[in-house]
Tab-separated table of C-alpha atoms in Angstrom:
chain	number	residue	atom	x	y	z
P	1	MET	CA	23.719	5.288	-5.931
P	2	GLU	CA	27.251	6.437	-4.961
P	3	PRO	CA	27.345	9.871	-3.633
P	4	ASP	CA	27.026	12.759	-5.711
P	5	LEU	CA	28.059	16.492	-5.003
P	6	PHE	CA	24.333	17.538	-4.123
P	7	THR	CA	24.562	14.160	-1.386
P	8	ALA	CA	27.823	15.550	-0.198
P	9	ALA	CA	26.589	19.020	0.576
P	10	ALA	CA	23.188	17.747	2.258
P	11	GLU	CA	25.500	15.510	4.703
P	12	GLU	CA	27.904	18.508	5.042
P	13	ARG	CA	24.392	20.946	5.975
P	14	GLN	CA	23.291	18.171	8.678
P	15	GLU	CA	26.741	18.013	10.320
P	16	LYS	CA	26.881	21.766	10.577
P	17	ASP	CA	23.202	22.201	11.704
P	18	PRO	CA	22.316	18.701	13.352
P	19	ALA	CA	18.571	19.975	13.599
P	20	ALA	CA	18.027	19.878	10.019
P	21	SER	CA	17.811	15.953	10.378
P	22	PRO	CA	15.174	14.177	12.229
P	23	LEU	CA	16.480	13.125	15.682
P	24	ALA	CA	16.584	9.008	14.374
P	25	ALA	CA	18.982	10.278	11.654
P	26	ARG	CA	21.115	12.348	13.917
P	27	MET	CA	21.256	9.158	16.814
P	28	ARG	CA	22.140	6.820	14.032
P	29	PRO	CA	25.122	4.741	15.330
P	30	ARG	CA	28.559	5.356	13.836
P	31	THR	CA	30.325	2.271	15.177
P	32	LEU	CA	29.180	-1.536	15.520
P	33	ASP	CA	30.070	-0.738	19.488
P	34	GLU	CA	27.176	2.015	19.419
P	35	VAL	CA	24.295	-0.160	17.649
P	36	VAL	CA	21.422	-0.758	20.115
P	37	GLY	CA	20.631	-4.604	20.666
P	38	GLN	CA	21.359	-7.400	17.990
P	39	ARG	CA	24.458	-8.678	20.351
P	40	HIS	CA	23.835	-12.186	18.469
P	41	LEU	CA	24.960	-10.805	15.127
P	42	LEU	CA	27.776	-8.261	16.769
P	43	LYS	CA	30.003	-10.912	18.346
P	44	PRO	CA	33.758	-11.113	17.452
P	45	GLY	CA	34.263	-12.907	14.168
P	46	SER	CA	30.696	-12.384	12.995
P	47	PRO	CA	30.158	-11.531	9.341
P	48	LEU	CA	29.015	-8.268	10.401
P	49	ARG	CA	32.392	-7.316	12.177
P	50	ARG	CA	34.435	-8.972	9.284
P	51	LEU	CA	32.514	-6.599	6.724
P	52	VAL	CA	33.835	-3.532	8.363
P	53	GLY	CA	37.578	-5.205	8.267
P	54	GLU	CA	38.124	-6.907	11.853
P	55	GLY	CA	39.189	-10.569	10.986
P	56	ALA	CA	38.473	-10.415	7.437
P	57	SER	CA	41.875	-11.263	6.258
P	58	GLY	CA	42.826	-14.506	4.460
P	59	PRO	CA	41.304	-16.568	1.789
P	60	ALA	CA	37.860	-16.637	3.295
P	61	GLY	CA	36.419	-13.404	2.533
P	62	PRO	CA	33.079	-11.924	4.017
P	63	SER	CA	29.807	-13.497	2.763
P	64	SER	CA	26.983	-11.469	1.559
P	65	VAL	CA	24.052	-11.087	4.008
P	66	ILE	CA	20.557	-10.408	4.041
P	67	LEU	CA	19.326	-8.487	7.045
P	68	TRP	CA	15.685	-9.538	7.880
P	69	GLY	CA	13.665	-8.057	10.676
P	70	PRO	CA	10.910	-5.571	11.483
P	71	PRO	CA	11.010	-2.022	11.002
P	72	GLY	CA	13.339	-0.133	13.142
P	73	THR	CA	15.530	-2.905	14.315
P	74	GLY	CA	18.704	-1.358	12.649
P	75	LYS	CA	19.168	-2.887	9.092
P	76	THR	CA	19.957	0.437	7.607
P	77	THR	CA	21.746	1.568	10.502
P	78	LEU	CA	23.867	-1.386	10.281
P	79	ALA	CA	24.575	-0.840	6.385
P	80	HIS	CA	25.393	2.796	7.102
P	81	VAL	CA	27.669	1.815	10.181
P	82	ILE	CA	29.330	-0.774	7.659
P	83	SER	CA	29.880	2.244	4.733
P	84	LYS	CA	31.652	4.436	7.414
P	85	ALA	CA	33.645	2.132	9.260
P	86	THR	CA	35.030	-0.145	6.184
P	87	ASP	CA	37.956	0.888	3.673
P	88	LYS	CA	35.821	-0.988	0.865
P	89	ARG	CA	34.011	0.925	-1.635
P	90	PHE	CA	30.350	1.183	-0.651
P	91	VAL	CA	27.114	1.929	-2.749
P	92	GLU	CA	23.740	2.209	-1.682
P	93	LEU	CA	20.348	1.177	-3.939
P	94	SER	CA	17.040	0.986	-2.773
P	95	ALA	CA	14.678	-1.483	-4.528
P	96	ILE	CA	11.717	0.791	-4.564
P	97	THR	CA	13.490	3.283	-7.146
P	98	ALA	CA	16.175	1.250	-8.464
P	99	GLY	CA	16.168	-1.236	-11.320
P	100	VAL	CA	18.143	-3.823	-13.251
P	101	LYS	CA	19.938	-0.984	-15.268
P	102	GLU	CA	20.974	0.747	-12.164
P	103	VAL	CA	22.035	-2.732	-10.607
P	104	ARG	CA	24.152	-3.606	-13.819
P	105	ALA	CA	25.981	-0.193	-13.727
P	106	VAL	CA	27.024	-1.073	-10.163
P	107	ILE	CA	28.472	-4.120	-11.169
P	108	ASP	CA	30.266	-2.738	-13.844
P	109	GLY	CA	31.756	-0.403	-11.595
P	110	ALA	CA	32.557	-3.003	-9.173
P	111	ARG	CA	34.649	-4.947	-11.635
P	112	ARG	CA	36.588	-1.808	-12.941
P	113	ALA	CA	37.203	-0.853	-9.231
P	114	THR	CA	38.497	-4.540	-8.549
P	115	GLY	CA	40.670	-4.950	-11.873
P	116	GLY	CA	42.097	-1.282	-11.762
P	117	PHE	CA	42.766	-0.422	-8.197
P	118	GLY	CA	42.031	-3.887	-5.942
P	119	LYS	CA	39.062	-1.896	-4.092
P	120	GLU	CA	36.196	-4.482	-3.091
P	121	THR	CA	32.703	-3.076	-3.611
P	122	VAL	CA	29.896	-3.570	-0.719
P	123	LEU	CA	26.351	-2.883	-2.440
P	124	PHE	CA	23.592	-2.055	0.054
P	125	LEU	CA	20.402	-2.673	-1.160
P	126	ASP	CA	17.128	-1.917	0.842
P	127	GLU	CA	13.945	-3.200	0.448
P	128	ILE	CA	15.125	-6.511	-1.464
P	129	HIS	CA	11.640	-7.887	-1.379
P	130	ARG	CA	10.424	-5.334	-3.673
P	131	PHE	CA	12.321	-6.829	-6.818
P	132	SER	CA	11.179	-8.960	-9.018
P	133	LYS	CA	12.645	-12.282	-9.611
P	134	ALA	CA	14.372	-10.873	-12.955
P	135	GLN	CA	15.858	-8.120	-10.804
P	136	GLN	CA	16.974	-10.556	-7.969
P	137	ASP	CA	18.721	-12.589	-11.058
P	138	SER	CA	20.658	-9.805	-12.212
P	139	LEU	CA	22.040	-10.043	-8.846
P	140	LEU	CA	23.420	-13.352	-9.010
P	141	PRO	CA	26.545	-13.415	-11.092
P	142	ALA	CA	28.026	-10.655	-8.822
P	143	VAL	CA	27.536	-12.163	-5.581
P	144	GLU	CA	28.483	-15.639	-6.915
P	145	ASN	CA	31.829	-14.204	-8.323
P	146	ARG	CA	31.955	-11.523	-5.475
P	147	TRP	CA	32.331	-8.446	-7.667
P	148	VAL	CA	30.294	-7.233	-4.935
P	149	THR	CA	29.553	-8.130	-1.492
P	150	LEU	CA	25.864	-7.670	-0.869
P	151	ILE	CA	24.201	-6.441	2.184
P	152	ALA	CA	20.605	-6.878	1.283
P	153	ALA	CA	17.809	-5.595	3.613
P	154	THR	CA	13.954	-6.901	4.241
P	155	THR	CA	11.178	-6.563	6.291
P	156	GLU	CA	9.524	-9.948	4.479
P	157	ASN	CA	10.266	-13.303	5.252
P	158	PRO	CA	12.979	-14.062	2.356
P	159	TYR	CA	11.767	-17.513	2.080
P	160	PHE	CA	8.738	-16.144	0.283
P	161	SER	CA	10.515	-12.809	-0.723
P	162	VAL	CA	13.874	-13.452	-2.052
P	163	ILE	CA	14.863	-16.120	-4.849
P	164	SER	CA	16.501	-19.075	-3.760
P	165	PRO	CA	19.697	-18.854	-5.597
P	166	LEU	CA	20.164	-15.724	-4.132
P	167	LEU	CA	19.301	-16.990	-0.426
P	168	SER	CA	21.850	-20.043	-0.964
P	169	ARG	CA	24.937	-17.663	-1.810
P	170	SER	CA	24.470	-15.123	1.168
P	171	LEU	CA	23.973	-15.658	4.896
P	172	LEU	CA	20.536	-14.691	6.290
P	173	LEU	CA	20.977	-12.790	9.500
P	174	THR	CA	17.829	-12.256	11.645
P	175	LEU	CA	17.375	-9.139	13.569
P	176	GLU	CA	14.893	-9.174	16.610
P	177	PRO	CA	12.627	-6.380	18.006
P	178	LEU	CA	14.590	-4.541	20.360
P	179	THR	CA	13.780	-4.992	23.953
P	180	GLU	CA	12.374	-2.305	26.425
P	181	ASP	CA	16.319	-2.019	27.807
P	182	ASP	CA	17.558	-1.494	24.387
P	183	LEU	CA	15.055	1.076	23.596
P	184	ARG	CA	14.936	2.591	27.199
P	185	GLY	CA	18.914	3.266	27.012
P	186	LEU	CA	18.306	4.621	23.319
P	187	LEU	CA	15.676	7.108	24.771
P	188	ARG	CA	18.034	8.242	27.342
P	189	ARG	CA	21.041	8.606	25.011
P	190	ALA	CA	19.074	10.693	22.716
P	191	VAL	CA	17.832	13.247	25.333
P	192	ALA	CA	21.193	13.547	26.736
P	193	ASP	CA	23.611	13.312	23.443
P	194	GLU	CA	24.369	16.382	21.694
P	195	ARG	CA	23.684	15.053	18.805
P	196	GLY	CA	20.018	14.632	20.201
P	197	LEU	CA	18.517	16.523	22.251
P	198	GLY	CA	21.220	17.858	24.383
P	199	GLY	CA	19.615	17.945	27.448
P	200	SER	CA	17.282	20.717	26.625
P	201	VAL	CA	14.046	18.433	27.739
P	202	GLU	CA	13.680	15.898	30.559
P	203	LEU	CA	11.691	12.714	30.018
P	204	PRO	CA	9.636	11.635	33.439
P	205	GLY	CA	9.515	7.969	34.198
P	206	ASP	CA	5.729	7.528	32.810
P	207	ALA	CA	6.413	9.458	29.610
P	208	GLU	CA	9.188	7.011	29.082
P	209	GLU	CA	7.050	3.971	29.672
P	210	HIS	CA	4.524	5.312	27.397
P	211	LEU	CA	7.184	5.703	24.760
P	212	LEU	CA	8.377	2.027	25.364
P	213	ARG	CA	4.559	0.729	24.878
P	214	ILE	CA	3.719	2.717	21.755
P	215	ALA	CA	7.457	1.838	20.016
P	216	GLY	CA	6.834	-2.243	19.749
P	217	GLY	CA	10.409	-2.643	19.422
P	218	ASP	CA	10.987	-0.172	16.443
P	219	ALA	CA	14.026	2.221	17.670
P	220	ARG	CA	12.780	4.726	14.638
P	221	ARG	CA	9.444	4.916	16.191
P	222	ALA	CA	10.683	5.309	19.487
P	223	LEU	CA	12.956	8.281	18.371
P	224	THR	CA	10.162	9.793	16.274
P	225	ALA	CA	7.864	10.050	19.171
P	226	LEU	CA	10.438	10.986	21.348
P	227	GLU	CA	11.178	14.110	19.244
P	228	ALA	CA	7.307	15.350	18.526
P	229	GLY	CA	6.986	15.015	22.375
P	230	ALA	CA	9.965	17.371	23.065
P	231	GLY	CA	8.610	19.424	20.228
P	232	SER	CA	5.546	20.156	21.631
P	233	ALA	CA	7.060	20.602	25.210
P	234	LEU	CA	9.615	23.133	24.096
P	235	ALA	CA	6.886	25.197	22.023
P	236	LYS	CA	4.647	25.329	25.101
P	237	GLY	CA	7.989	26.661	27.351
P	238	GLU	CA	8.088	23.082	29.151
P	239	ARG	CA	11.245	21.526	30.066
P	240	ALA	CA	9.641	18.310	30.852
P	241	ILE	CA	7.805	16.031	28.371
P	242	THR	CA	5.037	15.167	30.251
P	243	LEU	CA	2.609	12.151	29.693
P	244	GLU	CA	-0.086	14.524	28.703
P	245	THR	CA	1.732	16.474	26.278
P	246	LEU	CA	3.017	13.024	24.884
P	247	GLU	CA	-0.055	11.765	24.234
P	248	ASP	CA	-1.182	14.838	22.818
P	249	SER	CA	1.603	15.123	20.293
P	250	VAL	CA	1.479	11.352	19.368
P	251	ALA	CA	-2.070	9.956	18.722
P	252	ARG	CA	-1.278	6.511	18.723
P	253	ALA	CA	0.796	3.715	17.739
P	254	ALA	CA	0.670	2.389	14.269
P	255	VAL	CA	-0.229	-1.421	13.921
P	256	ARG	CA	2.742	-3.441	12.687
P	257	TYR	CA	0.940	-5.622	9.848
P	258	ASP	CA	1.929	-5.616	6.204
P	259	LYS	CA	-0.957	-6.803	4.177
P	260	ASP	CA	1.519	-8.395	1.208
P	261	GLY	CA	3.841	-9.928	3.741
P	262	ASP	CA	4.152	-12.526	6.393
P	263	GLN	CA	2.530	-10.311	9.238
P	264	HIS	CA	-0.593	-10.731	6.947
P	265	TYR	CA	-0.447	-14.880	7.288
P	266	ASP	CA	0.790	-14.671	10.777
P	267	VAL	CA	-2.018	-12.632	12.229
P	268	ALA	CA	-4.643	-14.553	9.871
P	269	SER	CA	-3.334	-17.755	11.497
P	270	ALA	CA	-3.414	-16.452	15.091
P	271	LEU	CA	-7.005	-15.346	14.310
P	272	ILE	CA	-8.070	-18.751	13.087
P	273	LYS	CA	-6.163	-20.456	16.047
P	274	SER	CA	-7.648	-18.472	18.676
P	275	ILE	CA	-11.051	-19.423	17.499
P	276	ARG	CA	-9.949	-23.417	17.269
P	277	GLY	CA	-8.949	-22.603	20.702
P	278	SER	CA	-12.238	-21.164	21.779
P	279	ASP	CA	-10.396	-17.887	23.154
P	280	VAL	CA	-12.984	-15.083	21.853
P	281	ASP	CA	-11.073	-12.535	23.314
P	282	ALA	CA	-7.879	-13.138	21.470
P	283	ALA	CA	-9.694	-13.755	18.366
P	284	LEU	CA	-11.381	-10.524	18.756
P	285	HIS	CA	-7.772	-9.014	19.058
P	286	TYR	CA	-6.444	-10.323	16.149
P	287	LEU	CA	-9.579	-9.647	14.027
P	288	ALA	CA	-9.153	-5.743	15.340
P	289	ARG	CA	-5.482	-5.873	14.408
P	290	MET	CA	-6.659	-6.910	10.581
P	291	ILE	CA	-9.527	-4.357	10.407
P	292	ASP	CA	-7.086	-1.374	11.582
P	293	ALA	CA	-4.574	-2.239	9.377
P	294	GLY	CA	-7.270	-1.892	6.375
P	295	GLU	CA	-7.042	-5.715	5.660
P	296	ASP	CA	-9.502	-6.931	2.940
P	297	PRO	CA	-12.945	-7.958	4.888
P	298	ARG	CA	-13.733	-10.445	1.873
P	299	PHE	CA	-10.275	-12.190	3.239
P	300	ILE	CA	-11.364	-12.284	6.668
P	301	ALA	CA	-14.653	-13.517	5.633
P	302	ARG	CA	-12.907	-16.456	3.453
P	303	ARG	CA	-10.605	-17.620	6.352
P	304	LEU	CA	-13.944	-17.687	8.876
P	305	MET	CA	-15.860	-20.147	6.222
P	306	ILE	CA	-12.825	-22.273	6.401
P	307	SER	CA	-12.627	-22.107	9.933
P	308	ALA	CA	-16.423	-23.189	10.072
P	309	SER	CA	-15.961	-26.656	8.039
P	310	GLU	CA	-12.465	-27.038	9.567
P	311	ASP	CA	-12.752	-26.779	13.403
P	312	ILE	CA	-16.403	-26.881	13.859
P	313	GLY	CA	-18.066	-28.866	11.311
P	314	LEU	CA	-21.337	-30.789	12.494
P	315	ALA	CA	-20.507	-29.790	16.177
P	316	ASP	CA	-22.562	-26.826	15.209
P	317	PRO	CA	-24.309	-27.102	11.882
P	318	HIS	CA	-25.193	-23.443	12.150
P	319	ALA	CA	-21.506	-22.223	12.021
P	320	LEU	CA	-21.130	-22.524	8.302
P	321	PRO	CA	-24.226	-20.925	7.452
P	322	THR	CA	-23.214	-18.108	9.817
P	323	ALA	CA	-19.668	-17.475	8.165
P	324	VAL	CA	-21.351	-17.630	4.738
P	325	ALA	CA	-23.752	-15.104	5.610
P	326	ALA	CA	-20.938	-12.925	7.250
P	327	ALA	CA	-19.130	-13.500	3.931
P	328	GLN	CA	-22.310	-12.146	1.763
P	329	ALA	CA	-22.848	-9.164	4.080
P	330	VAL	CA	-19.317	-8.069	3.963
P	331	ALA	CA	-19.070	-7.780	0.568
P	332	MET	CA	-22.164	-6.044	-0.007
P	333	ILE	CA	-21.650	-3.248	3.118
P	334	GLY	CA	-17.809	-3.417	3.357
P	335	PHE	CA	-16.334	-1.240	5.949
P	336	PRO	CA	-16.454	0.175	8.481
P	337	GLU	CA	-19.886	-1.430	8.908
P	338	ALA	CA	-18.326	-4.674	8.098
P	339	ALA	CA	-16.409	-4.914	11.012
P	340	LEU	CA	-19.837	-5.849	13.051
P	341	THR	CA	-20.220	-8.616	11.008
P	342	LEU	CA	-16.785	-9.811	11.242
P	343	SER	CA	-17.295	-9.484	14.952
P	344	HIS	CA	-20.788	-11.174	15.002
P	345	ALA	CA	-19.395	-14.270	13.063
P	346	THR	CA	-15.902	-14.526	15.049
P	347	ILE	CA	-17.551	-14.356	18.435
P	348	ALA	CA	-19.811	-17.199	17.176
P	349	LEU	CA	-17.558	-19.508	15.708
P	350	ALA	CA	-15.059	-18.938	18.677
P	351	LEU	CA	-17.762	-20.147	21.129
P	352	ALA	CA	-19.242	-23.213	19.121
P	353	PRO	CA	-18.373	-26.422	20.197
P	354	LYS	CA	-15.474	-27.694	18.140
P	355	SER	CA	-14.912	-30.844	15.956
P	356	ASN	CA	-12.605	-31.652	13.022
P	357	ALA	CA	-13.967	-34.996	12.289
P	358	ALA	CA	-15.284	-33.471	8.486
P	359	THR	CA	-11.410	-32.503	8.037
P	360	THR	CA	-9.956	-35.823	9.232
P	361	ALA	CA	-12.393	-37.949	7.469
P	362	ILE	CA	-11.867	-36.331	3.838
P	363	GLY	CA	-7.953	-36.071	4.590
P	364	ALA	CA	-8.007	-39.966	5.572
P	365	ALA	CA	-10.125	-40.619	2.444
P	366	LEU	CA	-7.784	-38.884	0.096
P	367	GLU	CA	-5.161	-40.382	1.390
P	368	ASP	CA	-6.384	-43.679	0.591
P	369	VAL	CA	-7.071	-42.528	-2.883
P	370	ARG	CA	-3.559	-41.159	-3.605
P	371	LYS	CA	-2.624	-44.437	-2.476
P	372	GLY	CA	-4.174	-46.281	-5.099
P	373	LEU	CA	-7.105	-47.351	-2.948
P	374	ALA	CA	-9.823	-46.954	-5.463
P	375	GLY	CA	-10.636	-49.917	-7.628
P	376	PRO	CA	-13.956	-50.028	-9.480
P	377	VAL	CA	-17.082	-48.959	-8.532
P	378	PRO	CA	-19.476	-51.888	-7.803
P	379	ALA	CA	-21.508	-53.113	-10.885
P	380	HIS	CA	-24.830	-52.917	-9.108
P	381	LEU	CA	-23.890	-49.010	-8.522
P	382	ARG	CA	-22.944	-48.110	-11.818
P	383	ASP	CA	-25.256	-46.036	-14.415
P	384	GLY	CA	-27.932	-48.202	-15.778
P	385	HIS	CA	-29.873	-45.610	-17.780
P	386	TYR	CA	-28.571	-46.338	-21.189
P	387	GLN	CA	-28.608	-49.068	-23.742
P	388	GLY	CA	-26.504	-52.008	-23.385
P	389	ALA	CA	-26.020	-51.213	-19.570
P	390	ALA	CA	-27.654	-54.573	-18.523
P	391	LYS	CA	-25.888	-56.899	-20.813
P	392	LEU	CA	-22.851	-55.416	-18.951
P	393	GLY	CA	-24.343	-56.141	-15.460
P	394	HIS	CA	-24.551	-52.398	-14.724
P	395	ALA	CA	-27.251	-51.505	-12.066
P	396	GLN	CA	-28.388	-55.128	-11.832
P	397	GLY	CA	-29.361	-56.249	-8.191
P	398	TYR	CA	-29.308	-52.512	-6.916
P	399	VAL	CA	-31.736	-52.606	-4.217
P	400	TYR	CA	-33.493	-48.466	-3.792
P	401	PRO	CA	-33.349	-47.324	-0.106
P	402	HIS	CA	-36.930	-45.752	-0.411
P	403	ASP	CA	-38.528	-49.192	-0.945
P	404	LEU	CA	-37.573	-50.014	2.422
P	405	PRO	CA	-39.427	-49.583	5.853
P	406	GLU	CA	-36.378	-48.012	7.575
P	407	GLY	CA	-34.975	-46.354	4.150
P	408	ILE	CA	-31.736	-48.162	4.357
P	409	ALA	CA	-30.468	-50.807	2.090
P	410	ALA	CA	-28.055	-53.301	3.394
P	411	GLN	CA	-25.671	-53.667	-0.021
P	412	GLN	CA	-22.060	-52.656	-0.383
P	413	TYR	CA	-21.498	-49.016	-1.790
P	414	ALA	CA	-17.455	-48.578	-1.334
P	415	PRO	CA	-15.289	-50.152	-4.121
P	416	ASP	CA	-13.718	-53.847	-2.627
P	417	ALA	CA	-10.330	-51.763	-2.074
P	418	ILE	CA	-11.903	-49.609	0.716
P	419	LYS	CA	-14.938	-51.543	1.608
P	420	ASP	CA	-14.295	-51.687	5.364
P	421	ARG	CA	-12.594	-48.460	5.948
P	422	GLU	CA	-14.189	-45.805	8.321
P	423	TYR	CA	-13.203	-42.128	7.315
P	424	TYR	CA	-15.739	-40.142	9.562
P	425	THR	CA	-15.276	-40.421	13.326
P	426	PRO	CA	-17.670	-38.029	14.921
P	427	THR	CA	-17.050	-36.394	18.592
P	428	ARG	CA	-19.718	-36.206	20.921
P	429	HIS	CA	-19.266	-32.398	21.114
P	430	GLY	CA	-22.417	-30.136	20.974
P	431	ALA	CA	-24.697	-31.124	18.032
P	432	GLU	CA	-22.282	-33.726	16.275
P	433	ALA	CA	-23.437	-36.227	19.152
P	434	ARG	CA	-26.835	-37.110	17.145
P	435	TYR	CA	-24.686	-37.379	14.146
P	436	ALA	CA	-22.092	-39.865	16.106
P	437	ASP	CA	-25.563	-41.811	16.756
P	438	ALA	CA	-26.943	-41.909	13.368
P	439	VAL	CA	-23.439	-42.998	12.342
P	440	GLU	CA	-23.346	-46.179	14.570
P	441	TRP	CA	-27.059	-46.854	13.512
P	442	THR	CA	-26.585	-46.823	9.638
P	443	ARG	CA	-23.364	-48.635	9.679
P	444	LYS	CA	-24.861	-51.228	11.800
P	445	ASN	CA	-27.808	-51.804	9.346
P	446	LEU	CA	-25.473	-51.630	6.268
P	447	GLY	CA	-23.666	-54.794	7.615
P	448	ARG	CA	-20.702	-52.693	8.724
P	449	GLY	CA	-21.200	-51.970	11.979
P	450	ARG	CA	-18.301	-52.786	14.565
P	451	PRO	CA	-19.385	-56.211	16.846
């Protein structure tokens, strides 16, 4: 909500004693020109520039915006810069703690400020993806009527997590992970700047490179790790943050993977596509990321079962039983041992010969059915076990294949509309080669073989 006496007191204390705040907070930019990265969003005349009053005059006021990007790319930073630079009334909410009641209070206050004092309101809503559809709906009248200018931040794909009406009334601005050069400049500024470490420590090149590796494009993570390393070095009476000190103070980088967001689907997709491409090492990498992030092993096992039929099929008839066995095993044992079973299945599937013939076959058959190419079942194939079936001609003329020497009867099985269709086109990959021979032989003996 709007600043209260306690917030103001906390901010005053931080100004007098910078060490009371984390390094990442102390190094937060104060102007748009200090923002690291995101140059594509900060050009003259951009929506963010106009929000702080640059070129905002005239009938076309600044639009509401949705900031979408990975953690640590500057979404909250941009909002705070705008809050300090703009002459508009600025209100901040977090979707983690706020609800419809708080949103309505902000909107009511914005309408009073506009009507009574001509003061526009900027509402910064962090973590908007945590709002339900109903909670997001409560923002629509205010955004549509420009009672507030909304700045919403999310780490989740807005096309999945933000309602369409709100998306259509806002500009979607995508923030990119910071480059190594962006982060390098930020780290060096933090080491030297009085708001940061004030030159109290030095950052050798090898330690700086390690910080860049573990940051993963996340400025907050880079500064947090730097602060931890600096604290360890100063505690030991050392001026330089050595690589050894840094590794001791920062155990490892957290894997960027949100089990409820688009990273969940992106990494799962990469796992399956790596298996499809027979790159066993890439497949194991993505599997490890999912395991390390605490993904449900049953979800992984389900994806492997789908892959076994979708991408391998009869090229390796053992692929599906292997995947099913893995799914049964992980349901019984769970992590950490389930990692071994999932690795077993992933390796087997990645190295198996590949065929999507089963996938394309059912796809082609479904397409014809949906086009209306069905037609009645041939009379000789219809059920003839009930009284009166014979009078209707059902089951009359049916030839029982087991009565024939070769076990195949040359009679029509498909409806007339698709009697000449061939849906299954086997490859010659792996074990499917023998199915290709079988298909050719059976179609010929059914009187349907190609000349």
